[in-house]
Coordinates of C-alpha atoms in Angstrom, one line a residue:
Chain W
M1 CA 22.8 -7.7 8.8
T2 CA 23.5 -7.2 5.2
A3 CA 21.5 -4.8 3.1
A4 CA 19.9 -6.4 0.1
A5 CA 21.3 -5.1 -3.2
I6 CA 19.0 -2.6 -4.7
K7 CA 17.8 -3.6 -8.2
P8 CA 17.5 -0.5 -10.3
R9 CA 14.2 -0.3 -12.1
R10 CA 13.5 1.1 -15.5
V11 CA 11.3 4.1 -15.4
L12 CA 9.8 3.3 -18.8
P13 CA 8.3 -0.2 -18.9
G14 CA 8.1 -2.6 -21.8
F15 CA 11.7 -2.3 -23.0
S16 CA 12.2 -6.1 -23.6
L17 CA 8.8 -6.5 -25.3
S18 CA 9.1 -3.6 -27.6
L19 CA 12.8 -4.3 -28.5
G20 CA 11.9 -8.0 -29.1
T21 CA 9.1 -7.1 -31.4
T22 CA 11.2 -4.7 -33.3
L23 CA 14.1 -7.1 -33.8
L24 CA 11.7 -9.9 -34.9
Y25 CA 10.2 -7.6 -37.5
V26 CA 13.6 -6.4 -38.7
G27 CA 14.7 -10.1 -38.9
L28 CA 11.6 -11.4 -40.7
V29 CA 11.0 -8.5 -43.1
I30 CA 14.4 -7.1 -43.8
L31 CA 17.3 -9.4 -42.9
I32 CA 16.0 -12.8 -43.9
P33 CA 15.0 -11.8 -47.4
V34 CA 18.4 -10.1 -47.9
A35 CA 20.2 -13.1 -46.4
A36 CA 18.2 -15.5 -48.6
L37 CA 19.2 -13.5 -51.7
M38 CA 22.9 -13.5 -50.6
L39 CA 22.7 -17.3 -50.0
K40 CA 21.0 -17.8 -53.4
G41 CA 23.8 -15.8 -54.9
A42 CA 26.5 -17.8 -53.1
E43 CA 24.9 -21.1 -54.4
I44 CA 25.6 -20.0 -57.9
G45 CA 29.3 -20.0 -57.5
P46 CA 31.7 -17.3 -58.5
A47 CA 32.4 -18.5 -62.1
R48 CA 28.7 -18.8 -63.0
F49 CA 27.9 -15.5 -61.2
W50 CA 30.6 -13.7 -63.2
A51 CA 29.3 -15.2 -66.4
I52 CA 25.7 -14.1 -65.7
V53 CA 26.7 -10.6 -64.6
T54 CA 29.1 -10.0 -67.6
A55 CA 26.7 -11.3 -70.2
P56 CA 26.2 -8.6 -72.8
R57 CA 22.5 -8.2 -72.1
T58 CA 23.1 -7.9 -68.3
L59 CA 25.9 -5.4 -68.7
A60 CA 23.7 -3.3 -71.1
A61 CA 20.9 -3.4 -68.6
L62 CA 23.2 -2.4 -65.7
R63 CA 24.6 0.4 -67.9
V64 CA 21.2 1.7 -68.8
T65 CA 20.1 1.6 -65.1
L66 CA 23.2 3.3 -63.8
T67 CA 23.3 6.0 -66.5
A68 CA 19.6 6.8 -66.1
A69 CA 19.8 6.8 -62.3
A70 CA 22.8 9.1 -62.4
L71 CA 21.1 11.6 -64.7
A72 CA 17.9 11.5 -62.7
T73 CA 19.9 12.1 -59.5
I74 CA 21.8 15.0 -60.8
F75 CA 18.5 16.6 -61.9
N76 CA 16.8 15.9 -58.6
A77 CA 19.8 17.1 -56.6
L78 CA 19.6 20.5 -58.3
Y79 CA 15.8 20.8 -58.6
G80 CA 15.2 19.3 -55.1
L81 CA 17.5 21.8 -53.5
L82 CA 15.6 24.6 -55.3
M83 CA 12.3 23.1 -54.2
A84 CA 13.4 22.8 -50.6
W85 CA 14.7 26.3 -50.6
V86 CA 11.5 27.7 -52.0
L87 CA 9.4 25.7 -49.5
T88 CA 11.3 26.8 -46.5
R89 CA 12.5 30.3 -47.3
Y90 CA 9.5 32.0 -48.8
D91 CA 5.9 32.4 -47.6
F92 CA 3.5 32.5 -50.5
P93 CA -0.1 31.5 -51.0
G94 CA -0.3 27.8 -51.8
R95 CA 3.0 27.0 -50.1
R96 CA 1.3 24.3 -47.9
I97 CA -0.3 22.8 -50.9
L98 CA 2.9 22.7 -52.8
D99 CA 4.5 21.2 -49.7
A100 CA 1.9 18.4 -49.7
L101 CA 2.2 17.8 -53.4
M102 CA 5.9 16.9 -52.8
D103 CA 4.7 13.6 -51.2
I104 CA 2.7 12.5 -54.2
P105 CA 5.5 10.4 -55.7
F106 CA 5.7 8.6 -52.3
A107 CA 2.0 7.9 -52.2
L108 CA 1.2 7.2 -55.8
P109 CA 1.6 3.6 -57.0
T110 CA 4.6 3.7 -59.3
A111 CA 2.7 1.9 -62.0
V112 CA 0.1 4.7 -62.1
A113 CA 3.0 7.2 -62.4
G114 CA 4.4 5.2 -65.2
I115 CA 1.2 5.0 -67.1
S116 CA 0.4 8.7 -66.7
L117 CA 3.9 9.7 -67.8
T118 CA 3.6 7.4 -70.8
A119 CA 0.3 8.9 -71.7
L120 CA 1.6 12.5 -71.3
F121 CA 4.8 12.0 -73.2
S122 CA 3.8 9.6 -75.9
A123 CA 4.0 11.0 -79.5
N124 CA 0.3 12.3 -79.3
G125 CA 0.3 13.1 -75.6
W126 CA 0.0 16.7 -74.1
F127 CA 3.7 17.1 -73.7
G128 CA 4.9 14.5 -76.1
A129 CA 3.3 16.1 -79.2
P130 CA 5.1 19.5 -78.9
L131 CA 8.3 17.7 -77.8
A132 CA 8.1 15.5 -80.9
G133 CA 7.7 18.6 -83.0
A134 CA 11.0 19.8 -81.5
G135 CA 12.6 16.5 -82.3
I136 CA 12.7 15.3 -78.7
E137 CA 11.4 11.8 -78.0
L138 CA 11.1 10.5 -74.5
V139 CA 8.9 7.5 -74.6
Y140 CA 10.8 4.2 -75.3
T141 CA 14.2 6.0 -74.9
L142 CA 16.7 6.4 -72.2
G143 CA 15.2 9.9 -71.6
G144 CA 11.9 8.2 -70.6
V145 CA 13.7 6.0 -68.1
V146 CA 15.4 9.1 -66.6
L147 CA 12.0 10.9 -66.5
A148 CA 10.3 8.0 -64.6
M149 CA 13.2 7.7 -62.1
T150 CA 13.2 11.5 -61.6
F151 CA 9.5 11.5 -60.8
T152 CA 9.7 8.8 -58.2
S153 CA 12.8 9.9 -56.3
I154 CA 12.5 13.7 -56.1
P155 CA 10.9 13.7 -52.6
F156 CA 14.0 12.0 -51.1
V157 CA 16.1 15.0 -51.8
V158 CA 13.5 17.6 -50.9
R159 CA 12.6 15.9 -47.6
A160 CA 16.2 15.5 -46.6
I161 CA 17.1 19.1 -47.0
Q162 CA 13.9 20.7 -45.8
P163 CA 14.2 20.1 -42.0
V164 CA 17.9 21.2 -42.0
L165 CA 17.1 24.4 -43.8
E166 CA 14.2 25.1 -41.5
D167 CA 16.4 24.6 -38.4
L168 CA 19.2 26.8 -39.7
D169 CA 19.5 29.7 -37.3
P170 CA 18.7 32.9 -39.3
A171 CA 21.2 34.7 -37.0
L172 CA 24.0 32.8 -38.8
E173 CA 23.1 34.5 -42.1
Q174 CA 22.6 37.8 -40.4
A175 CA 26.0 37.5 -38.7
A176 CA 27.6 36.8 -42.1
M177 CA 25.8 39.9 -43.5
T178 CA 27.1 42.1 -40.8
L179 CA 30.6 40.8 -41.5
G180 CA 30.3 41.9 -45.1
A181 CA 29.3 38.7 -46.9
R182 CA 27.2 39.1 -50.1
P183 CA 24.3 36.8 -50.7
W184 CA 26.3 34.3 -52.8
A185 CA 29.1 34.2 -50.2
I186 CA 26.5 33.6 -47.5
F187 CA 25.0 30.7 -49.4
R188 CA 28.3 29.2 -50.3
R189 CA 30.1 29.6 -47.0
V190 CA 27.3 29.5 -44.4
V191 CA 24.2 27.8 -45.8
L192 CA 25.7 25.2 -48.1
P193 CA 28.1 23.7 -45.5
A194 CA 25.1 23.3 -43.2
I195 CA 22.9 21.6 -45.7
L196 CA 25.5 19.7 -47.7
P197 CA 25.5 16.5 -45.6
A198 CA 21.7 16.3 -45.8
W199 CA 21.8 17.2 -49.5
L200 CA 24.4 14.5 -50.4
A201 CA 22.6 11.9 -48.2
G202 CA 19.2 12.7 -49.8
S203 CA 20.7 12.5 -53.3
T204 CA 22.4 9.2 -52.4
V205 CA 19.1 7.7 -51.3
A206 CA 17.4 9.1 -54.4
F207 CA 20.0 7.4 -56.5
A208 CA 19.6 4.1 -54.7
R209 CA 15.8 4.3 -55.1
S210 CA 16.3 5.1 -58.9
L211 CA 18.5 2.0 -59.3
G212 CA 15.7 -0.2 -58.1
E213 CA 12.7 1.7 -59.7
F214 CA 10.6 -0.8 -61.6
G215 CA 6.9 0.1 -61.8
A216 CA 7.2 3.6 -63.2
V217 CA 10.0 2.7 -65.6
V218 CA 8.7 -0.3 -67.4
F219 CA 5.7 1.5 -68.9
I220 CA 7.6 4.4 -70.4
A221 CA 10.9 2.6 -71.3
G222 CA 9.7 0.3 -74.0
N223 CA 12.1 -2.3 -72.5
L224 CA 14.2 -2.9 -75.6
P225 CA 17.0 -5.2 -74.7
F226 CA 20.4 -3.4 -74.9
K227 CA 18.6 -0.1 -75.3
T228 CA 16.1 0.7 -72.6
E229 CA 15.9 -2.5 -70.6
I230 CA 16.7 -1.8 -66.9
A231 CA 18.4 -4.3 -64.5
A232 CA 15.4 -4.8 -62.3
L233 CA 13.3 -5.7 -65.3
L234 CA 15.9 -8.2 -66.6
A235 CA 15.9 -9.9 -63.2
F236 CA 12.1 -10.2 -63.5
I237 CA 12.4 -11.6 -67.0
R238 CA 14.9 -14.2 -65.8
L239 CA 12.5 -15.2 -63.0
E240 CA 9.7 -15.6 -65.5
E241 CA 11.9 -17.9 -67.5
Y242 CA 12.5 -20.0 -64.3
D243 CA 16.2 -18.9 -64.4
Y244 CA 16.4 -18.4 -60.7
Q245 CA 20.2 -18.2 -60.6
G246 CA 20.2 -15.5 -63.3
A247 CA 17.5 -13.5 -61.5
A248 CA 19.4 -13.8 -58.1
A249 CA 22.7 -12.8 -59.6
I250 CA 21.3 -9.6 -61.1
A251 CA 19.3 -8.8 -58.0
L252 CA 22.5 -9.3 -55.9
V253 CA 24.4 -6.8 -58.0
L254 CA 21.6 -4.2 -57.4
L255 CA 21.6 -5.1 -53.7
I256 CA 25.3 -4.5 -53.5
F257 CA 25.0 -1.1 -55.2
A258 CA 22.2 -0.1 -52.8
L259 CA 24.1 -1.3 -49.7
V260 CA 27.2 0.6 -50.8
L261 CA 25.1 3.7 -51.4
L262 CA 23.4 3.5 -48.0
A263 CA 26.8 3.1 -46.3
V264 CA 28.1 6.2 -48.2
S265 CA 25.0 8.1 -47.1
N266 CA 25.5 7.2 -43.5
L267 CA 29.2 7.9 -43.6
I268 CA 28.5 11.4 -45.0
Q269 CA 26.1 12.2 -42.2
F270 CA 28.4 10.7 -39.6
R271 CA 31.3 12.8 -40.8
A272 CA 29.2 15.9 -40.9
A273 CA 28.1 15.4 -37.3
R274 CA 31.7 15.3 -36.0
H275 CA 32.0 19.0 -35.2
L276 CA 28.5 19.6 -34.2
E277 CA 28.4 17.4 -31.1
P278 CA 30.3 18.5 -28.0
R279 CA 33.1 16.1 -27.2
Chain E
M1 CA 31.6 57.5 -35.0
S2 CA 28.7 59.5 -33.8
I3 CA 25.2 58.1 -34.3
V4 CA 22.2 60.2 -34.8
I5 CA 18.7 58.6 -34.7
E6 CA 15.7 60.8 -35.5
H7 CA 12.0 60.2 -35.2
M8 CA 12.3 56.5 -35.8
T9 CA 9.2 54.4 -35.9
K10 CA 8.7 50.7 -36.7
S11 CA 5.8 48.3 -36.5
F12 CA 5.5 44.6 -36.9
D13 CA 2.2 43.3 -38.1
G14 CA 0.3 46.3 -36.8
T15 CA 2.1 46.4 -33.4
Q16 CA 4.1 49.5 -32.9
V17 CA 7.5 48.5 -31.7
L18 CA 9.2 51.9 -31.9
R19 CA 7.1 55.0 -31.4
G20 CA 9.4 57.8 -32.3
I21 CA 13.0 57.4 -31.1
D22 CA 15.4 60.4 -31.0
L23 CA 18.9 59.6 -29.8
T24 CA 22.4 60.9 -30.3
I25 CA 25.4 58.9 -29.4
A26 CA 28.8 60.4 -29.3
S27 CA 31.9 58.9 -30.9
G28 CA 33.6 56.5 -28.6
E29 CA 30.7 56.3 -26.2
L30 CA 29.6 53.1 -24.5
V31 CA 25.8 53.2 -24.3
A32 CA 23.3 50.6 -22.9
L33 CA 19.8 50.3 -24.1
L34 CA 17.9 49.1 -21.1
G35 CA 14.4 47.9 -20.9
P36 CA 12.0 45.0 -20.3
S37 CA 11.3 42.6 -23.2
G38 CA 9.0 44.2 -25.7
S39 CA 10.5 47.7 -25.2
G40 CA 11.9 47.8 -28.7
K41 CA 15.5 47.9 -27.7
T42 CA 16.6 44.9 -29.8
T43 CA 14.7 46.2 -32.8
L44 CA 16.5 49.5 -32.5
L45 CA 19.8 47.7 -32.4
K46 CA 19.0 45.7 -35.4
I47 CA 17.9 48.8 -37.3
I48 CA 21.3 50.4 -36.6
A49 CA 22.9 47.1 -37.8
G50 CA 20.9 47.1 -41.0
L51 CA 19.1 43.8 -40.1
E52 CA 15.8 45.6 -39.8
W53 CA 14.4 48.7 -41.6
P54 CA 12.4 51.4 -39.9
D55 CA 9.0 52.6 -41.2
A56 CA 10.1 56.2 -40.9
G57 CA 12.9 58.2 -39.4
G58 CA 16.6 58.9 -40.0
L59 CA 19.8 57.2 -39.1
A60 CA 23.0 59.0 -39.7
V61 CA 26.4 57.8 -38.7
H62 CA 29.3 60.2 -38.8
G63 CA 27.1 62.3 -41.1
A64 CA 26.4 59.5 -43.6
D65 CA 22.8 58.3 -44.2
W66 CA 22.9 54.7 -43.2
L67 CA 19.3 53.9 -44.2
H68 CA 20.6 53.8 -47.8
L69 CA 23.4 51.4 -46.9
A70 CA 23.1 47.6 -46.8
A71 CA 24.2 45.8 -43.6
Q72 CA 27.3 44.6 -45.5
D73 CA 28.5 48.1 -46.2
R74 CA 28.0 49.6 -42.8
R75 CA 31.1 47.9 -41.3
I76 CA 29.5 47.2 -37.9
G77 CA 30.4 44.5 -35.5
F78 CA 27.3 42.7 -34.3
V79 CA 27.4 40.2 -31.4
F80 CA 24.3 38.1 -31.3
Q81 CA 22.6 37.0 -28.1
H82 CA 23.3 33.3 -28.8
Y83 CA 26.6 34.1 -30.5
A84 CA 25.6 32.8 -34.0
L85 CA 29.1 31.3 -34.5
F86 CA 29.4 29.2 -37.7
P87 CA 29.3 25.7 -36.4
H88 CA 31.3 24.1 -39.2
M89 CA 34.2 26.5 -38.9
S90 CA 37.0 26.4 -36.3
V91 CA 37.4 29.4 -34.0
R92 CA 40.2 30.7 -36.2
D93 CA 38.0 30.5 -39.4
N94 CA 35.1 32.1 -37.6
I95 CA 37.2 35.1 -36.6
A96 CA 38.8 35.3 -40.0
F97 CA 35.4 35.2 -41.8
G98 CA 34.8 38.9 -42.1
L99 CA 38.3 39.2 -43.8
T100 CA 38.2 36.2 -46.0
V101 CA 34.8 37.1 -47.4
R102 CA 36.0 40.4 -48.8
P103 CA 36.3 40.9 -52.5
R104 CA 39.7 39.8 -53.7
A105 CA 40.9 43.4 -54.3
Q106 CA 40.3 44.5 -50.7
R107 CA 41.2 41.1 -49.1
P108 CA 44.3 41.1 -47.0
G109 CA 46.8 38.3 -47.9
K110 CA 46.7 34.9 -46.2
A111 CA 49.6 35.7 -43.9
A112 CA 48.1 39.1 -42.9
I113 CA 44.8 37.5 -42.1
A114 CA 46.5 34.7 -40.0
A115 CA 48.5 37.4 -38.1
K116 CA 45.3 39.4 -37.4
V117 CA 43.5 36.4 -36.1
A118 CA 46.4 35.3 -34.0
Q119 CA 46.6 38.8 -32.5
L120 CA 42.8 38.8 -31.8
L121 CA 43.0 35.4 -30.2
E122 CA 45.8 36.7 -27.9
F123 CA 43.8 39.9 -27.1
L124 CA 40.7 37.9 -26.3
Q125 CA 42.7 35.5 -24.1
I126 CA 41.6 32.5 -26.1
A127 CA 44.9 31.7 -28.0
H128 CA 44.7 28.1 -27.0
L129 CA 41.3 27.6 -28.5
G130 CA 42.1 28.5 -32.1
D131 CA 41.5 25.1 -33.6
R132 CA 38.5 24.1 -31.6
Y133 CA 34.9 24.2 -33.0
P134 CA 32.2 26.2 -31.5
A135 CA 30.4 23.2 -30.1
Q136 CA 33.5 22.4 -28.0
L137 CA 33.5 25.7 -26.2
S138 CA 31.8 27.0 -23.1
G139 CA 29.4 29.9 -23.2
G140 CA 31.9 32.5 -22.1
Q141 CA 34.5 31.2 -24.6
R142 CA 31.9 31.4 -27.4
Q143 CA 31.1 35.0 -26.4
R144 CA 34.8 35.9 -26.7
V145 CA 35.0 34.3 -30.1
A146 CA 31.8 36.1 -31.3
L147 CA 33.3 39.4 -30.1
G148 CA 36.6 38.5 -31.9
R149 CA 34.8 37.8 -35.1
A150 CA 33.1 41.2 -34.9
L151 CA 36.3 43.0 -34.0
A152 CA 38.3 41.4 -36.9
I153 CA 36.7 43.8 -39.4
E154 CA 37.7 46.8 -37.3
P155 CA 34.1 48.0 -37.0
T156 CA 33.1 51.6 -36.8
V157 CA 30.3 50.7 -34.4
L158 CA 30.1 47.7 -32.1
L159 CA 26.6 46.4 -31.3
L160 CA 25.8 43.7 -28.8
D161 CA 22.5 42.1 -28.2
E162 CA 22.1 40.9 -24.6
P163 CA 25.8 40.0 -24.7
F164 CA 25.8 38.2 -21.3
G165 CA 22.2 37.0 -21.3
A166 CA 23.0 33.3 -21.6
L167 CA 25.9 33.1 -19.2
D168 CA 26.0 32.3 -15.5
A169 CA 26.6 35.0 -12.9
A170 CA 30.3 34.6 -12.3
V171 CA 31.3 34.5 -16.0
R172 CA 29.0 37.4 -16.6
R173 CA 30.8 39.7 -14.1
D174 CA 34.1 38.6 -15.5
L175 CA 33.2 39.3 -19.1
R176 CA 31.6 42.7 -18.2
A177 CA 34.8 44.1 -16.9
W178 CA 36.6 42.6 -19.9
L179 CA 34.2 44.1 -22.4
R180 CA 34.7 47.5 -20.8
Q181 CA 38.4 47.0 -21.3
V182 CA 37.9 45.9 -24.9
H183 CA 35.8 49.0 -25.6
D184 CA 38.4 51.4 -24.1
E185 CA 41.3 49.8 -26.0
T186 CA 39.6 49.7 -29.4
G187 CA 38.0 53.1 -29.0
S188 CA 34.9 52.1 -31.0
T189 CA 31.4 53.4 -30.4
T190 CA 29.6 50.6 -28.6
I191 CA 25.9 50.0 -28.0
F192 CA 24.6 47.1 -26.1
V193 CA 21.1 45.9 -25.2
T194 CA 20.2 44.4 -21.8
H195 CA 17.3 44.0 -19.5
D196 CA 19.7 43.8 -16.5
Q197 CA 20.0 47.2 -14.7
E198 CA 23.1 46.2 -12.8
E199 CA 24.8 45.3 -16.0
A200 CA 23.7 48.5 -17.8
F201 CA 24.8 50.8 -15.0
E202 CA 28.1 49.1 -14.3
L203 CA 29.3 49.0 -17.8
A204 CA 27.8 51.9 -19.7
D205 CA 28.8 55.6 -19.8
R206 CA 25.1 56.4 -20.4
V207 CA 22.0 54.3 -20.0
V208 CA 19.0 54.7 -22.3
V209 CA 15.9 53.4 -20.6
M210 CA 13.3 52.2 -23.1
G211 CA 9.7 51.2 -22.5
E212 CA 7.0 50.3 -25.0
G213 CA 8.9 51.6 -28.0
R214 CA 9.8 55.0 -26.4
I215 CA 12.9 56.4 -24.7
E216 CA 11.8 57.0 -21.2
Q217 CA 15.0 58.4 -19.8
I218 CA 18.7 58.9 -20.6
G219 CA 21.3 59.2 -17.9
N220 CA 23.8 57.6 -15.6
A221 CA 23.0 55.3 -12.7
D222 CA 22.6 58.0 -10.0
Q223 CA 20.4 60.2 -12.1
I224 CA 18.0 57.4 -13.2
H225 CA 18.0 55.9 -9.7
D226 CA 17.3 59.1 -7.8
H227 CA 15.2 61.0 -10.3
P228 CA 13.2 58.6 -12.5
A229 CA 11.6 60.6 -15.3
S230 CA 8.4 58.7 -15.4
P231 CA 6.3 56.2 -13.4
F232 CA 7.5 53.6 -15.9
V233 CA 11.2 54.2 -15.0
A234 CA 10.4 54.3 -11.3
R235 CA 8.7 50.9 -11.5
F236 CA 11.4 49.5 -13.7
M237 CA 14.0 50.7 -11.2
G238 CA 12.4 48.8 -8.5
A239 CA 9.9 51.2 -6.9
T240 CA 7.2 48.6 -6.3
I241 CA 5.3 50.6 -3.7
E242 CA 2.9 53.1 -5.0
L243 CA 1.1 55.1 -2.3
P244 CA -1.7 57.6 -3.1
V245 CA -0.9 61.0 -1.5
A246 CA -2.2 64.5 -1.5
L247 CA 0.3 67.3 -2.4
H248 CA 0.2 70.5 -0.3
A249 CA 2.8 73.2 -0.8
G250 CA 5.1 70.7 -2.5
R251 CA 4.8 68.1 0.3
A252 CA 3.2 64.7 0.2
Q253 CA 0.6 64.0 2.8
A254 CA -1.2 60.8 3.7
P255 CA -2.4 59.2 6.8
G256 CA 0.3 57.3 8.7
L257 CA 3.0 58.7 6.5
D258 CA 5.9 60.8 7.8
A259 CA 7.1 62.6 4.7
S260 CA 9.6 64.8 6.6
R261 CA 12.6 63.1 4.9
L262 CA 11.3 63.7 1.4
P263 CA 12.4 67.0 -0.4
H264 CA 9.9 69.6 -1.3
R265 CA 8.7 69.3 -4.9
A266 CA 7.6 72.2 -7.1
L267 CA 4.4 70.5 -8.1
P268 CA 0.8 71.8 -8.0
D269 CA -1.4 70.8 -5.1
G270 CA -3.7 67.9 -5.7
P271 CA -3.7 64.1 -5.8
A272 CA -0.4 62.4 -6.5
T273 CA 1.4 59.1 -6.3
L274 CA 4.4 58.4 -4.2
F275 CA 6.8 55.7 -5.7
L276 CA 9.0 54.0 -3.1
R277 CA 11.6 51.2 -3.2
P278 CA 11.1 48.5 -0.5
A279 CA 14.5 49.3 1.0
D280 CA 13.9 53.1 1.3
V281 CA 11.1 52.9 3.9
T282 CA 11.5 52.9 7.7
P283 CA 8.7 51.4 9.7
L284 CA 7.8 53.2 12.9
I285 CA 6.0 51.1 15.5
D286 CA 2.7 52.8 16.6
P287 CA -0.2 50.9 18.2
A288 CA -2.5 53.1 16.2
G289 CA -0.5 52.8 13.0
R290 CA -2.1 52.6 9.6
W291 CA -0.4 49.4 8.5
Q292 CA -0.4 46.0 10.1
I293 CA 2.4 43.5 9.6
A294 CA 0.9 40.5 7.9
H295 CA 4.0 38.5 7.4
R296 CA 7.6 38.6 8.3
S297 CA 10.5 36.7 6.7
S298 CA 14.2 36.9 6.9
N299 CA 17.1 36.0 4.7
G300 CA 19.6 36.5 7.5
A301 CA 20.7 40.0 6.5
L302 CA 17.4 41.5 5.5
L303 CA 14.0 41.4 7.0
R304 CA 11.0 41.5 4.6
L305 CA 7.7 42.7 6.0
E306 CA 4.4 42.3 4.3
L307 CA 2.3 45.3 5.2
T308 CA -1.4 45.8 4.7
D309 CA -3.9 48.6 5.5
G310 CA -6.8 46.6 4.4
A311 CA -6.9 48.1 0.9
Q312 CA -3.3 47.6 -0.3
R313 CA -0.6 45.1 0.4
F314 CA 3.1 45.6 -0.2
G315 CA 6.5 44.4 1.1
I316 CA 9.3 46.5 2.6
D317 CA 12.9 45.5 3.4
L318 CA 15.2 46.6 6.3
P319 CA 18.4 45.3 7.8
R320 CA 17.6 42.6 10.4
R321 CA 20.0 44.1 13.0
A322 CA 18.9 47.7 12.6
P323 CA 17.6 49.2 15.9
E324 CA 14.2 50.0 14.3
A325 CA 13.8 46.3 13.5
Q326 CA 13.0 45.5 17.1
G327 CA 9.4 44.5 17.8
L328 CA 8.4 44.1 14.2
V329 CA 6.3 41.0 14.7
P330 CA 3.3 39.9 12.7
G331 CA 0.2 41.7 13.9
A332 CA 2.1 44.8 15.1
R333 CA 1.0 48.1 13.6
V334 CA 3.3 50.6 12.0
N335 CA 3.4 54.0 10.3
L336 CA 6.0 54.6 7.5
R337 CA 8.7 57.1 7.0
P338 CA 10.1 57.1 3.5
E339 CA 13.8 57.9 3.3
A340 CA 13.7 58.6 -0.4
G341 CA 11.0 58.4 -3.1
T342 CA 9.6 60.0 -6.2
I343 CA 6.3 61.8 -6.6
F344 CA 4.4 62.0 -9.8
P345 CA 1.2 64.1 -10.0
G346 CA -2.0 62.3 -10.6
P347 CA -4.0 59.6 -8.8
R348 CA -2.7 56.1 -8.3
A349 CA -3.1 53.4 -10.9
L350 CA -1.6 56.0 -13.3
P351 CA -1.8 54.3 -16.7
L352 CA 1.3 53.0 -18.3
P353 CA 2.4 55.2 -21.3
A354 CA -0.6 55.6 -23.5
A355 CA -1.9 52.9 -25.8
A356 CA 0.4 50.3 -24.3
P357 CA -0.7 46.7 -25.2
A358 CA -1.7 44.8 -22.1
L359 CA 0.8 42.0 -22.6
P360 CA 4.5 42.4 -23.2
R361 CA 5.1 41.5 -26.7
K362 CA 7.6 38.7 -27.2
E363 CA 10.7 40.2 -28.8
K364 CA 11.2 39.1 -32.3
S365 CA 14.6 37.4 -32.3
L366 CA 15.5 37.4 -35.9

């Protein structure tokens, strides 16, 4: 008599169904559009692709986008860190409200953000008028582009740091205190190493998001070619002109930037997790 | 360094955690703060460390007023319950932290720091772990690193919060002996907090029993075991049987109770409560006895008998092979002869120390 092999059963049912649905969704909504864009780009051929990408107007648009996104990210990295610190370390009336306000850029349609920012900062707006008096003009300048990008990408930084800061064991800082560390040394040597991966990763995602920001930027930027025209808008303009290849080439450049940044963000987090997991 | 604590009080959100602590600790002494959770022992330790501040009272170490010193300037070694090692630093860097963080003028040179760390790793018997990260260590190894980090700054006072709480029994015994050795070799004044009596008595020169924010008793194992200063200490030391008795000429009297082995006590006549440990009671079989055996169980070496007189039910322990264990079967009736016990005047159900909150407060682990 031979015993029948025992087939192990999963305790949690529905694995194949749920995984299948997930994969189908990822395929349809994420991978196929990206692949289509890649294919479209490949159709163009390297010579033509290079010609489109290095055209003066494209280069100018990419420069504006990258510069503005970089400036917005630097600002958000610093301000986002401060914001996350305030939200996790202090208890004050209205903290929950402030915490909830942080999500507004996520929830607000970006076009609405763009229109309100334009209204506020235009030459006769609430903020624009005094700024104009001081000789600072934001609307229809690179500054406006930076402003719009800052607005829409700040939550990425705050929400990346916040949970790490909340989970940080207060005993670590107390231990550093008893060992003679002053507040700045505690921050630099104990707190910062703990939040650095999340901070960099959050800033990287904020940068990626700024690169692709469209709705909020187009209203405030003025969209002057070679001055305040961003790459995403240029791709849109090419599409309007039925220049599918031109649109695809510019979009592909943005896509490559975004993918590289996401890879960097993941690498940062992976490297940071090295020491924290038992071998 | 001698430590003098005077009239110290502290409350958190309206709950009194310390209700007037007076304690003097001699230089070089190893003292345990022993008590159940919520007794305020960890809070007291953190106040000595400068991680909490009292509402009132004094704290002087070697004559200096420490309440005007920040934690950074007290030069204490604090070992946290869950070690609080810096996860992104190697063992070596963890131990060196207290030295590398000093202002440049007082900081030893790189070579001096490396030598000090190497010496500590050797002393703590973890020389082979220097380049590992905390996540790669066992609990006992982390404890050693935490102690090494604290010792690196050559602390005047060493404070340990439940140092062995998170370790298994074998490692615990091992580290206990080792900590005693570390204390003796470094000559520092050491205070540790524990809820484990065995740990406290085995390790400490003197044990401070705390309950509900007060010091209930200070002494060594024998003193506290044989002469608990209050019903709280008696209960905490395992006297789970509380019998109402009447005192006459210093002797406890109660039906069914043979108090001949208990010493006379210079207490006024009247109602009193006899506190007994389950192992300090001998059952005497008597068909007309006051207590009936309701349940009998054995763990091989010890018999546990559940006794009841209709009003009160409690358990006693005796060796299974003892001659008096014969015939102790469920349903049999017995009288009791306490071999040792403590009497406190006043009727039974003596309240816990006044104004005690009903529920033990969860200790704030900051």
